[in-house]
mmCIF file of N, CA, C and O in Angstrom:
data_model
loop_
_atom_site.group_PDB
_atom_site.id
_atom_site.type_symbol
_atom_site.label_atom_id
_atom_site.label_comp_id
_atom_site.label_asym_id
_atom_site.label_seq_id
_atom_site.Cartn_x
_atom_site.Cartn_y
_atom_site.Cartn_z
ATOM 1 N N UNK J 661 11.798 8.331 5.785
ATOM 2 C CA UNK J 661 10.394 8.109 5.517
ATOM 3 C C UNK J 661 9.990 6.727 6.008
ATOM 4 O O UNK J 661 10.879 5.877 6.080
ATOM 5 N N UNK J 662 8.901 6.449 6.311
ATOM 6 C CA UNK J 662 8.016 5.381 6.648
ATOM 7 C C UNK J 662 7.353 4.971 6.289
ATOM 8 O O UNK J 662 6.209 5.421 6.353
ATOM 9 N N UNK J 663 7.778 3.431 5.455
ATOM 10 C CA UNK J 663 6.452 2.497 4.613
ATOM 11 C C UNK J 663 5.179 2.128 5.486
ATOM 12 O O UNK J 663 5.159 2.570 6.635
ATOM 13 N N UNK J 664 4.353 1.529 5.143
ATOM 14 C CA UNK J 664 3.011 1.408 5.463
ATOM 15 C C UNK J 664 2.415 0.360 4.372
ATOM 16 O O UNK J 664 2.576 0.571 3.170
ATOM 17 N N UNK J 665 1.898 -0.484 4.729
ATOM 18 C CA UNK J 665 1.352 -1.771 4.243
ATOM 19 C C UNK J 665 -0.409 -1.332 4.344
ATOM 20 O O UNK J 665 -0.642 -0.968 5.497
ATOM 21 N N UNK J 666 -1.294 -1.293 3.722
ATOM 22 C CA UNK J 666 -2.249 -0.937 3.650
ATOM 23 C C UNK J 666 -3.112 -2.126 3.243
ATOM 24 O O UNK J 666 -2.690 -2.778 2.287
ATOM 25 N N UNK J 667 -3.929 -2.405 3.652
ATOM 26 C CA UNK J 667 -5.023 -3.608 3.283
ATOM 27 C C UNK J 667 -6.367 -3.464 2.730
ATOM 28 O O UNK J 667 -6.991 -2.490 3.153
ATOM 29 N N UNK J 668 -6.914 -4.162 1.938
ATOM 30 C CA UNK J 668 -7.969 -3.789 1.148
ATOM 31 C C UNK J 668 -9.067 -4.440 1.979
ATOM 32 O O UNK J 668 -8.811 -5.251 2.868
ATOM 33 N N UNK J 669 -10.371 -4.032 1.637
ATOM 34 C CA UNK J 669 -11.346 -4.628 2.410
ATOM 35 C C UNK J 669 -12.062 -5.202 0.630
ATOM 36 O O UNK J 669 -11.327 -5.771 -0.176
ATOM 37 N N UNK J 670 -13.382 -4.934 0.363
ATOM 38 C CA UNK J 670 -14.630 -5.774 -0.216
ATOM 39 C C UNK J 670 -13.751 -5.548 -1.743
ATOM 40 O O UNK J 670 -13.783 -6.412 -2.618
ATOM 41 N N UNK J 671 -12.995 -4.283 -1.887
ATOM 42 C CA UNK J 671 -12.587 -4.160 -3.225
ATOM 43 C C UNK J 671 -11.967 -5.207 -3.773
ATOM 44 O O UNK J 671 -12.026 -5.322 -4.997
ATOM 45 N N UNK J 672 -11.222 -6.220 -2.962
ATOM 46 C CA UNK J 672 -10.636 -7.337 -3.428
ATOM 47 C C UNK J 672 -11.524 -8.518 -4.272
ATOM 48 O O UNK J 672 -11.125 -9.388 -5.047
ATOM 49 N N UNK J 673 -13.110 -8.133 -3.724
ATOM 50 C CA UNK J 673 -13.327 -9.305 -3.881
ATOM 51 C C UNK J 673 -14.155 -8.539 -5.676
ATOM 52 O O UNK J 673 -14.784 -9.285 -6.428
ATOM 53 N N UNK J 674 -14.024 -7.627 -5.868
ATOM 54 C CA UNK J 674 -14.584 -7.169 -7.113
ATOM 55 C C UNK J 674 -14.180 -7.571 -8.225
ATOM 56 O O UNK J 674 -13.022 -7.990 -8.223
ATOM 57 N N UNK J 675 -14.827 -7.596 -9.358
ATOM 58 C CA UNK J 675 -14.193 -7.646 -10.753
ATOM 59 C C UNK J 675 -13.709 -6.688 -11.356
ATOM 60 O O UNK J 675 -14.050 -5.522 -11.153
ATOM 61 N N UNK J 676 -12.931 -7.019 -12.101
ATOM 62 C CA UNK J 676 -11.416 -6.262 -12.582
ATOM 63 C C UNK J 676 -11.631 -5.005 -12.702
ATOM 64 O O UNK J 676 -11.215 -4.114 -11.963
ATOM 65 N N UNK J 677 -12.483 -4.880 -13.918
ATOM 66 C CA UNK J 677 -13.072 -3.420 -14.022
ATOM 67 C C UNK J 677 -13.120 -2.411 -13.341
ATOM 68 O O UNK J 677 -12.655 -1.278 -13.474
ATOM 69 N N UNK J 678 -14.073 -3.192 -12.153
ATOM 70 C CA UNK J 678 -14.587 -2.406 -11.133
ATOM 71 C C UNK J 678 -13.768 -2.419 -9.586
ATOM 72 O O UNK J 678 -13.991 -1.768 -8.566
ATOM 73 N N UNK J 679 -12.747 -3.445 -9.899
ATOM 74 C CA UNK J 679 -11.972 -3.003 -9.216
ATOM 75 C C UNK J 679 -11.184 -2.184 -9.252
ATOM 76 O O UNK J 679 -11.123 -1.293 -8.405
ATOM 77 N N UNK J 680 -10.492 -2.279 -10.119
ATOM 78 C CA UNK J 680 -9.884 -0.787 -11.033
ATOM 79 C C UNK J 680 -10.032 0.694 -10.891
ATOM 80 O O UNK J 680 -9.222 1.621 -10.869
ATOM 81 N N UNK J 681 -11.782 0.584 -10.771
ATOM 82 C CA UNK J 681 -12.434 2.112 -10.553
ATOM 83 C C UNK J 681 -12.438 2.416 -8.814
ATOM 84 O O UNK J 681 -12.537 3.473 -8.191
ATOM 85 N N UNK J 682 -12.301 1.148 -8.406
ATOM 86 C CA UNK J 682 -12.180 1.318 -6.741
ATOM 87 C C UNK J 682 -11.116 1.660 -6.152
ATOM 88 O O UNK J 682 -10.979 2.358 -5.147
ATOM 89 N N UNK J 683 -10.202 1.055 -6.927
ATOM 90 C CA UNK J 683 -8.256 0.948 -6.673
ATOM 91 C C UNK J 683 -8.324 2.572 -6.905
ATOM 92 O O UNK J 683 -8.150 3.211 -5.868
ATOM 93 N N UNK J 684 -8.539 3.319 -8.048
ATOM 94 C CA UNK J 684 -8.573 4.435 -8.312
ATOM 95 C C UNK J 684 -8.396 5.857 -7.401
ATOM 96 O O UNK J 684 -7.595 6.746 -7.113
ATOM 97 N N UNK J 685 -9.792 5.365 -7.175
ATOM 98 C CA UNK J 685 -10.688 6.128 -6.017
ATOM 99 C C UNK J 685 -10.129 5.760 -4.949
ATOM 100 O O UNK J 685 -9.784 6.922 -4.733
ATOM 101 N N UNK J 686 -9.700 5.192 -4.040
ATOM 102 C CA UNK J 686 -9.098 4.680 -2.924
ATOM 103 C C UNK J 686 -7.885 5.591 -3.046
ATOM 104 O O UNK J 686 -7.628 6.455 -2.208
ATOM 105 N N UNK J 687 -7.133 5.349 -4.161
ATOM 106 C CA UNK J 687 -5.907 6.080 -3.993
ATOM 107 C C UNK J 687 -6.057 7.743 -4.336
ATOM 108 O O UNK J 687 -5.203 8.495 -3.865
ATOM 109 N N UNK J 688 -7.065 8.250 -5.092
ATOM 110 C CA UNK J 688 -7.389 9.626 -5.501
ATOM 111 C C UNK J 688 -7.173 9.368 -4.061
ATOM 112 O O UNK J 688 -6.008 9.237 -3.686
ATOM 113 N N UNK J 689 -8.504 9.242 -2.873
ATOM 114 C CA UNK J 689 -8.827 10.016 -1.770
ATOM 115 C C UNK J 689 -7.825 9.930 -0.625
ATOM 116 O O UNK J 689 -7.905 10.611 0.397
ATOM 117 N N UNK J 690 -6.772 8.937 -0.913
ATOM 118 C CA UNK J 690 -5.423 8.964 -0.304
ATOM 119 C C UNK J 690 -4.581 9.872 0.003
ATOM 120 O O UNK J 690 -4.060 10.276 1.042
ATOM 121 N N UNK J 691 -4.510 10.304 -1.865
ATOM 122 C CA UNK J 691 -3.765 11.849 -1.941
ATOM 123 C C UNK J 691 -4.173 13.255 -1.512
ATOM 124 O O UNK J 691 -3.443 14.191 -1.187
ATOM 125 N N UNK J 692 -5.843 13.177 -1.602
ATOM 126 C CA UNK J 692 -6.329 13.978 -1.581
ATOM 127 C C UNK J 692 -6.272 14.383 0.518
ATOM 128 O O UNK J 692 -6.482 15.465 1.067
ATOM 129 N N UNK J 693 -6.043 13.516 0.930
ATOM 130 C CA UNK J 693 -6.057 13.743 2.576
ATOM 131 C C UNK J 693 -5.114 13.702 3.168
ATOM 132 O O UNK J 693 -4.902 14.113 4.309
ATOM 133 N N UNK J 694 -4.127 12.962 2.113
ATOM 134 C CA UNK J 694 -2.282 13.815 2.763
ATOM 135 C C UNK J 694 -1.628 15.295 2.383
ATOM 136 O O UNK J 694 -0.686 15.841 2.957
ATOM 137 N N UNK J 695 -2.574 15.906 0.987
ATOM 138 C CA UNK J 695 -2.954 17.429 0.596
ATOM 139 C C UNK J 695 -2.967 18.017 1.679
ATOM 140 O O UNK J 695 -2.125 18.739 2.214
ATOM 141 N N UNK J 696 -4.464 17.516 2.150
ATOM 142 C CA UNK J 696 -5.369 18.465 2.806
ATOM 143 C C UNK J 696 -4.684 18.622 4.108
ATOM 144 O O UNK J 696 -4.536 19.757 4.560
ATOM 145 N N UNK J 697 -4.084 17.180 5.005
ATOM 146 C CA UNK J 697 -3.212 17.684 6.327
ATOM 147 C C UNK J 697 -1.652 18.645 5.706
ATOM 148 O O UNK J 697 -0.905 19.061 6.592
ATOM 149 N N UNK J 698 -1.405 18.828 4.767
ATOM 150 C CA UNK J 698 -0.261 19.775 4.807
ATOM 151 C C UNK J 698 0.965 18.778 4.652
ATOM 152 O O UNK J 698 2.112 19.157 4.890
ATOM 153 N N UNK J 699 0.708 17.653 4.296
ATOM 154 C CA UNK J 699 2.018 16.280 3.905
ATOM 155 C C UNK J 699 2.098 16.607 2.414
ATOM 156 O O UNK J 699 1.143 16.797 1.661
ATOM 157 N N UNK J 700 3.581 16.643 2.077
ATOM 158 C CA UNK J 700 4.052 17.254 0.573
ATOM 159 C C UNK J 700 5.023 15.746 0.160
ATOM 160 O O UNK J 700 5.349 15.487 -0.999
ATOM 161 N N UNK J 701 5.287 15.095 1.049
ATOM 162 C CA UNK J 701 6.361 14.063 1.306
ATOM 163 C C UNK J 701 5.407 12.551 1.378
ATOM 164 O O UNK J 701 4.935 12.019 2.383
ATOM 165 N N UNK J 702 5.311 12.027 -0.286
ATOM 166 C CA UNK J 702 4.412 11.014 0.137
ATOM 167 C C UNK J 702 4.666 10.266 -0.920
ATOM 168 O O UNK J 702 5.138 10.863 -1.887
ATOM 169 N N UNK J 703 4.452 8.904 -1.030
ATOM 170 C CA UNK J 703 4.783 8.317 -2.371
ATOM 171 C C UNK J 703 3.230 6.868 -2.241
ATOM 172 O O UNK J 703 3.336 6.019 -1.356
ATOM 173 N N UNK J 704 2.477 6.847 -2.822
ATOM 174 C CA UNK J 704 1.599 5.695 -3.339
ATOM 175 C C UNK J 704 1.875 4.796 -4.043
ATOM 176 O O UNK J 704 1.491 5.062 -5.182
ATOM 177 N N UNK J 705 2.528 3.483 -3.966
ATOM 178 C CA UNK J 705 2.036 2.018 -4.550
ATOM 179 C C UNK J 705 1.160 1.463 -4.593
ATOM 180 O O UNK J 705 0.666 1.174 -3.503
ATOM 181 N N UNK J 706 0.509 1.028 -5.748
ATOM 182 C CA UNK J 706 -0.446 -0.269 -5.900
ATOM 183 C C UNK J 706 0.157 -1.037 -6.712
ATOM 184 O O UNK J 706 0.737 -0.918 -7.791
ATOM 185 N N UNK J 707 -0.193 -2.196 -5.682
ATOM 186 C CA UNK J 707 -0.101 -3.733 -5.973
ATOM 187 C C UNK J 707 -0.788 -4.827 -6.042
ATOM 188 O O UNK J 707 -0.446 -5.955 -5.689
ATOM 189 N N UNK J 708 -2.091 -4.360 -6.657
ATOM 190 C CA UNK J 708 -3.132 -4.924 -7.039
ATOM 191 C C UNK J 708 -4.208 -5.163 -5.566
ATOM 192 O O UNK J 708 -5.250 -4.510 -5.514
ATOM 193 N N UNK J 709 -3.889 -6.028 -4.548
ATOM 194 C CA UNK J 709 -4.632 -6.586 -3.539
ATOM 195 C C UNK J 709 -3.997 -5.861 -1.770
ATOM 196 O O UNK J 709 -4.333 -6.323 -0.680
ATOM 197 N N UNK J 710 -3.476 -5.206 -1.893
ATOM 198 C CA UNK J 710 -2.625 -4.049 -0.974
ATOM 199 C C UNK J 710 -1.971 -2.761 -1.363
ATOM 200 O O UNK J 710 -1.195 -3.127 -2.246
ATOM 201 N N UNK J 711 -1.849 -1.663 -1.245
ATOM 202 C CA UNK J 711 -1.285 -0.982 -1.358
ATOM 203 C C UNK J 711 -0.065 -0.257 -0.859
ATOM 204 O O UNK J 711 -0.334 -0.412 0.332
ATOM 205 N N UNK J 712 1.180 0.482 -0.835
ATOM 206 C CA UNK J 712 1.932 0.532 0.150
ATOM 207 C C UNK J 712 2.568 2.467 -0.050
ATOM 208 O O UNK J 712 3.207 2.976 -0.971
ATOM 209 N N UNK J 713 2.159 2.936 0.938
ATOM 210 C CA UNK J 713 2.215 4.036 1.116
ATOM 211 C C UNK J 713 3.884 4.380 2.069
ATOM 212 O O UNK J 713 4.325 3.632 2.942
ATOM 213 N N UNK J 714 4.640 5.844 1.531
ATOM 214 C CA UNK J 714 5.869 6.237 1.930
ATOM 215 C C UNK J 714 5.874 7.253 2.008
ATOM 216 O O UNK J 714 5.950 7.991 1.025
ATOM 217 N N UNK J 715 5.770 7.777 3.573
ATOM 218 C CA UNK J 715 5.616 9.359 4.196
ATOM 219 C C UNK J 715 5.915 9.099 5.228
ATOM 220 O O UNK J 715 5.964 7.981 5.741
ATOM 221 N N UNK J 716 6.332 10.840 5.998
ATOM 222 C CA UNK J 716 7.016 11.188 6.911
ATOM 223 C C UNK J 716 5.463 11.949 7.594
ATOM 224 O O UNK J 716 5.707 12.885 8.355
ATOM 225 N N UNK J 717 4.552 11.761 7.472
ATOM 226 C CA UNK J 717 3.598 12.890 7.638
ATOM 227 C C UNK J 717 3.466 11.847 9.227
ATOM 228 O O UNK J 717 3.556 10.636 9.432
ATOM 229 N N UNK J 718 3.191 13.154 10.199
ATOM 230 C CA UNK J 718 3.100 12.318 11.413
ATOM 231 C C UNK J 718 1.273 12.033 11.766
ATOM 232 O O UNK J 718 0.700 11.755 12.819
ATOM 233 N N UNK J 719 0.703 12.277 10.216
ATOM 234 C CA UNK J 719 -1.110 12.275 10.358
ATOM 235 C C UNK J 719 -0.749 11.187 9.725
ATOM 236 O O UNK J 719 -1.564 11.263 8.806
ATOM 237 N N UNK J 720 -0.131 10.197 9.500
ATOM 238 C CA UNK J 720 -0.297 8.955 8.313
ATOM 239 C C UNK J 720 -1.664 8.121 8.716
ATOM 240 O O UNK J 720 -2.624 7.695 8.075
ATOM 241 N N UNK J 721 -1.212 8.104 10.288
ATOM 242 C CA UNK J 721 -2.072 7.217 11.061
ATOM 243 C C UNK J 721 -4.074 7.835 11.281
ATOM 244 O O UNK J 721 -5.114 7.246 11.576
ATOM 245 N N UNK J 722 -3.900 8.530 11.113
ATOM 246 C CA UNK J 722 -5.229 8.982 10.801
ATOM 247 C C UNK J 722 -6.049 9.441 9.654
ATOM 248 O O UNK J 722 -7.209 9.850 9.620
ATOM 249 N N UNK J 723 -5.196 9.279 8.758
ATOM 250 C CA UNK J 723 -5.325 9.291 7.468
ATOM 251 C C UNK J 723 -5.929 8.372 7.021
ATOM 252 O O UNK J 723 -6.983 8.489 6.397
ATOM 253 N N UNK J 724 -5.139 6.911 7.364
ATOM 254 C CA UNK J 724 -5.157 5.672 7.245
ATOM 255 C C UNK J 724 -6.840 5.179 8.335
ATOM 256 O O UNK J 724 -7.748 4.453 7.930
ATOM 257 N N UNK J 725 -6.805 5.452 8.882
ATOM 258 C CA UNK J 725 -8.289 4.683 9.785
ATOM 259 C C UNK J 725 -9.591 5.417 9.672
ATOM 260 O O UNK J 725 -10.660 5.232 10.254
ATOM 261 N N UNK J 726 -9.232 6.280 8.792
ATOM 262 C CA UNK J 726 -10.107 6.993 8.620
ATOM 263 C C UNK J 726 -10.824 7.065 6.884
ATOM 264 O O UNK J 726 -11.765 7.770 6.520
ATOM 265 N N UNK J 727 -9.953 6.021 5.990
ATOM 266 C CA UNK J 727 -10.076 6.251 5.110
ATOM 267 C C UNK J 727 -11.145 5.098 4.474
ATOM 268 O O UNK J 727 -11.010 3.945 4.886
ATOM 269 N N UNK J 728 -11.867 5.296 3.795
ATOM 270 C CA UNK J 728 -13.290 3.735 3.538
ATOM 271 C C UNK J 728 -12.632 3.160 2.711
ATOM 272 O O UNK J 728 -11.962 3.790 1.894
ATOM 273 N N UNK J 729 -12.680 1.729 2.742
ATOM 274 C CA UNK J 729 -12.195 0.549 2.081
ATOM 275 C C UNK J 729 -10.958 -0.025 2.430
ATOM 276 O O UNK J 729 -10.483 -1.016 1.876
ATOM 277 N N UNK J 730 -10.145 0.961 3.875
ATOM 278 C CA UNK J 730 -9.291 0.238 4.433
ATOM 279 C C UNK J 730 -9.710 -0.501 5.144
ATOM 280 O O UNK J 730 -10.861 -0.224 5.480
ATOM 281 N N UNK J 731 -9.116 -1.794 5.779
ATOM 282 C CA UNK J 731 -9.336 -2.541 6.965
ATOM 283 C C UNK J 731 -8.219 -2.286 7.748
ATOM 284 O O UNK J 731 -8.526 -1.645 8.753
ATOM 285 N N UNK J 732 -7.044 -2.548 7.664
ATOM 286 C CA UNK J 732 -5.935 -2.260 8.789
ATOM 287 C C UNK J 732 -4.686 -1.821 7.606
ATOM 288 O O UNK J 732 -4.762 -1.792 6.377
ATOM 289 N N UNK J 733 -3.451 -1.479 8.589
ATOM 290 C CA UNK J 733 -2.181 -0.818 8.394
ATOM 291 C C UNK J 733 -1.389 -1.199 9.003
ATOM 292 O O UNK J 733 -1.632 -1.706 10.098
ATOM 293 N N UNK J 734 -0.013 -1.080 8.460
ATOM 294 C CA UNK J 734 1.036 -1.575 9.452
ATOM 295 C C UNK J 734 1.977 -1.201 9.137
ATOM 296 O O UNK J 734 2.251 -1.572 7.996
ATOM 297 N N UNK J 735 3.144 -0.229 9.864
ATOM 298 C CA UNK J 735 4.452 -0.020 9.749
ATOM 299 C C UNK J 735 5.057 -1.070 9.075
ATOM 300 O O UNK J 735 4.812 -2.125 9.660
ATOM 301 N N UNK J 736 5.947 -1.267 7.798
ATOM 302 C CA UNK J 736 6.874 -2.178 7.408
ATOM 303 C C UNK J 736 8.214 -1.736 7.082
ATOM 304 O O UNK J 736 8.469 -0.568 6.791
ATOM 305 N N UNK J 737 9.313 -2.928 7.144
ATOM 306 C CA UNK J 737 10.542 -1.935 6.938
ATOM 307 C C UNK J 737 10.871 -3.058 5.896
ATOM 308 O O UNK J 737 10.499 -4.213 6.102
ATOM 309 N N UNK J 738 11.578 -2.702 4.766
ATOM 310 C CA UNK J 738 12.282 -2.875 3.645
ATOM 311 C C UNK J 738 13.212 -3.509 3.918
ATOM 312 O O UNK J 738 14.127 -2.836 4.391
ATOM 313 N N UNK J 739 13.444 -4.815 3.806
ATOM 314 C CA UNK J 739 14.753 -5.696 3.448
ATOM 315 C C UNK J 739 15.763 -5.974 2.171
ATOM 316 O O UNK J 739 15.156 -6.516 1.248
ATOM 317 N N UNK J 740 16.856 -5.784 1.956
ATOM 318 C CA UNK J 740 17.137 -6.573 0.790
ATOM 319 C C UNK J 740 17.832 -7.713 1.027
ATOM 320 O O UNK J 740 18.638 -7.818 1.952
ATOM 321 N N UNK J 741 17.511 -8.789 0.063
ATOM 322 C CA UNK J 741 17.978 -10.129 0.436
ATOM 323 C C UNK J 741 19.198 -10.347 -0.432
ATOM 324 O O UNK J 741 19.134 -9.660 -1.451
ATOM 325 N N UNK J 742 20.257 -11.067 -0.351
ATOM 326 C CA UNK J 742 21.470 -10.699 -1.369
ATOM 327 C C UNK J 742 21.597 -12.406 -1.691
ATOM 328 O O UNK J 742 22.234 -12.774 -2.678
ATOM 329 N N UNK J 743 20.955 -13.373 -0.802
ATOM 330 C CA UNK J 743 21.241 -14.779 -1.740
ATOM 331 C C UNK J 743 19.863 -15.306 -1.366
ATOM 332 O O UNK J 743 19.601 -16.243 -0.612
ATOM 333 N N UNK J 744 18.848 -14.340 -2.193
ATOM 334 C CA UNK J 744 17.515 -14.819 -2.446
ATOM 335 C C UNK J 744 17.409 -15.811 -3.904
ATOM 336 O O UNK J 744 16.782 -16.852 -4.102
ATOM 337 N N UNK J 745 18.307 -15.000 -4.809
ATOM 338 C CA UNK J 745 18.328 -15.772 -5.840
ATOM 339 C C UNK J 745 18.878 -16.503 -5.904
ATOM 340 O O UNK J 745 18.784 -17.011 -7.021
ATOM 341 N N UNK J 746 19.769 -17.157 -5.060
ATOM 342 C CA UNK J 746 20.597 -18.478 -5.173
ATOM 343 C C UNK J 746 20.093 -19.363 -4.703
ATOM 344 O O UNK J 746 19.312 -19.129 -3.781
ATOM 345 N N UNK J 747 20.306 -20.704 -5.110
ATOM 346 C CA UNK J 747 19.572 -21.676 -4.973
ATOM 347 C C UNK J 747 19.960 -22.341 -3.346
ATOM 348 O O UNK J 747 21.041 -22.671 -2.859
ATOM 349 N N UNK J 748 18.988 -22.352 -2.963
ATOM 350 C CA UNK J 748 19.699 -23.476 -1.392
ATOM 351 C C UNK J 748 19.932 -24.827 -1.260
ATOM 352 O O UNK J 748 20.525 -25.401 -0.347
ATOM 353 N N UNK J 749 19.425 -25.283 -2.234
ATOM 354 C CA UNK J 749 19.538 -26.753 -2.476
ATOM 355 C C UNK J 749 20.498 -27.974 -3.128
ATOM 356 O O UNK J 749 20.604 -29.198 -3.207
ATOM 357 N N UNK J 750 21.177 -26.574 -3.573
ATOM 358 C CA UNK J 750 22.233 -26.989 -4.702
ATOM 359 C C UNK J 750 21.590 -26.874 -5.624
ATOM 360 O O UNK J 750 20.614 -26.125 -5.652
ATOM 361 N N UNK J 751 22.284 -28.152 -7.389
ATOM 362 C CA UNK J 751 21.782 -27.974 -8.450
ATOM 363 C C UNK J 751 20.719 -29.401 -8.801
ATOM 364 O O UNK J 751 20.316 -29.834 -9.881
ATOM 365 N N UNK J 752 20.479 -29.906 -7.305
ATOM 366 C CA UNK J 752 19.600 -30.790 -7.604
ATOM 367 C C UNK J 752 18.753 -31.311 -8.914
ATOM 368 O O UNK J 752 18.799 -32.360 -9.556
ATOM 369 N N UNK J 753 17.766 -29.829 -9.059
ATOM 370 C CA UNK J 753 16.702 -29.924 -9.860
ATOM 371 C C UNK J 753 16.995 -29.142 -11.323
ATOM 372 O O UNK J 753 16.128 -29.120 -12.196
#
């Protein structure tokens, strides 16, 4: 499967509430248009100010530019870091 970095447009700049009801709706009509192309293989994150979408559907990309309140998208690939939590500095601080 293939992540996807999704970007918010004006909804960011809303209040909570009503961002909330936007975040909502953004993602209802998400699902509702990977339904409708015949994609069964899909997973939705929100993360407050981006969202990050995981499908194999080869419509992702038109899904995505076609959908209101996106601005852009971008293929991302998943790292894990194994001495993120260690300190680089030593025990300086």
């Amino acid at each position: 499967m293939v992540k996807y970095l999704l970007r918010l447009g004006e909804i960011t700049l809303k209040a909570d509430q009503t961002r909330r009801k936007f975040l909502a709706r953004l993602i209802s009509n998400l699902e509702k248009s990977f339904i409708k192309e015949g994609a069964e293989n899909f997973k939705i994150e929100n993360n407050w100010s981006r969202i990050f979408v995981k499908t194999d559907s080869p419509m992702a990309h038109k899904i995505f530019s076609t959908t209101f309140g996106l601005i852009s998208f971008s293929e991302v690939t998943e790292l894990e870091f194994k001495t993120l939590g260690k300190r680089i500095l030593g025990d300086s601080f």
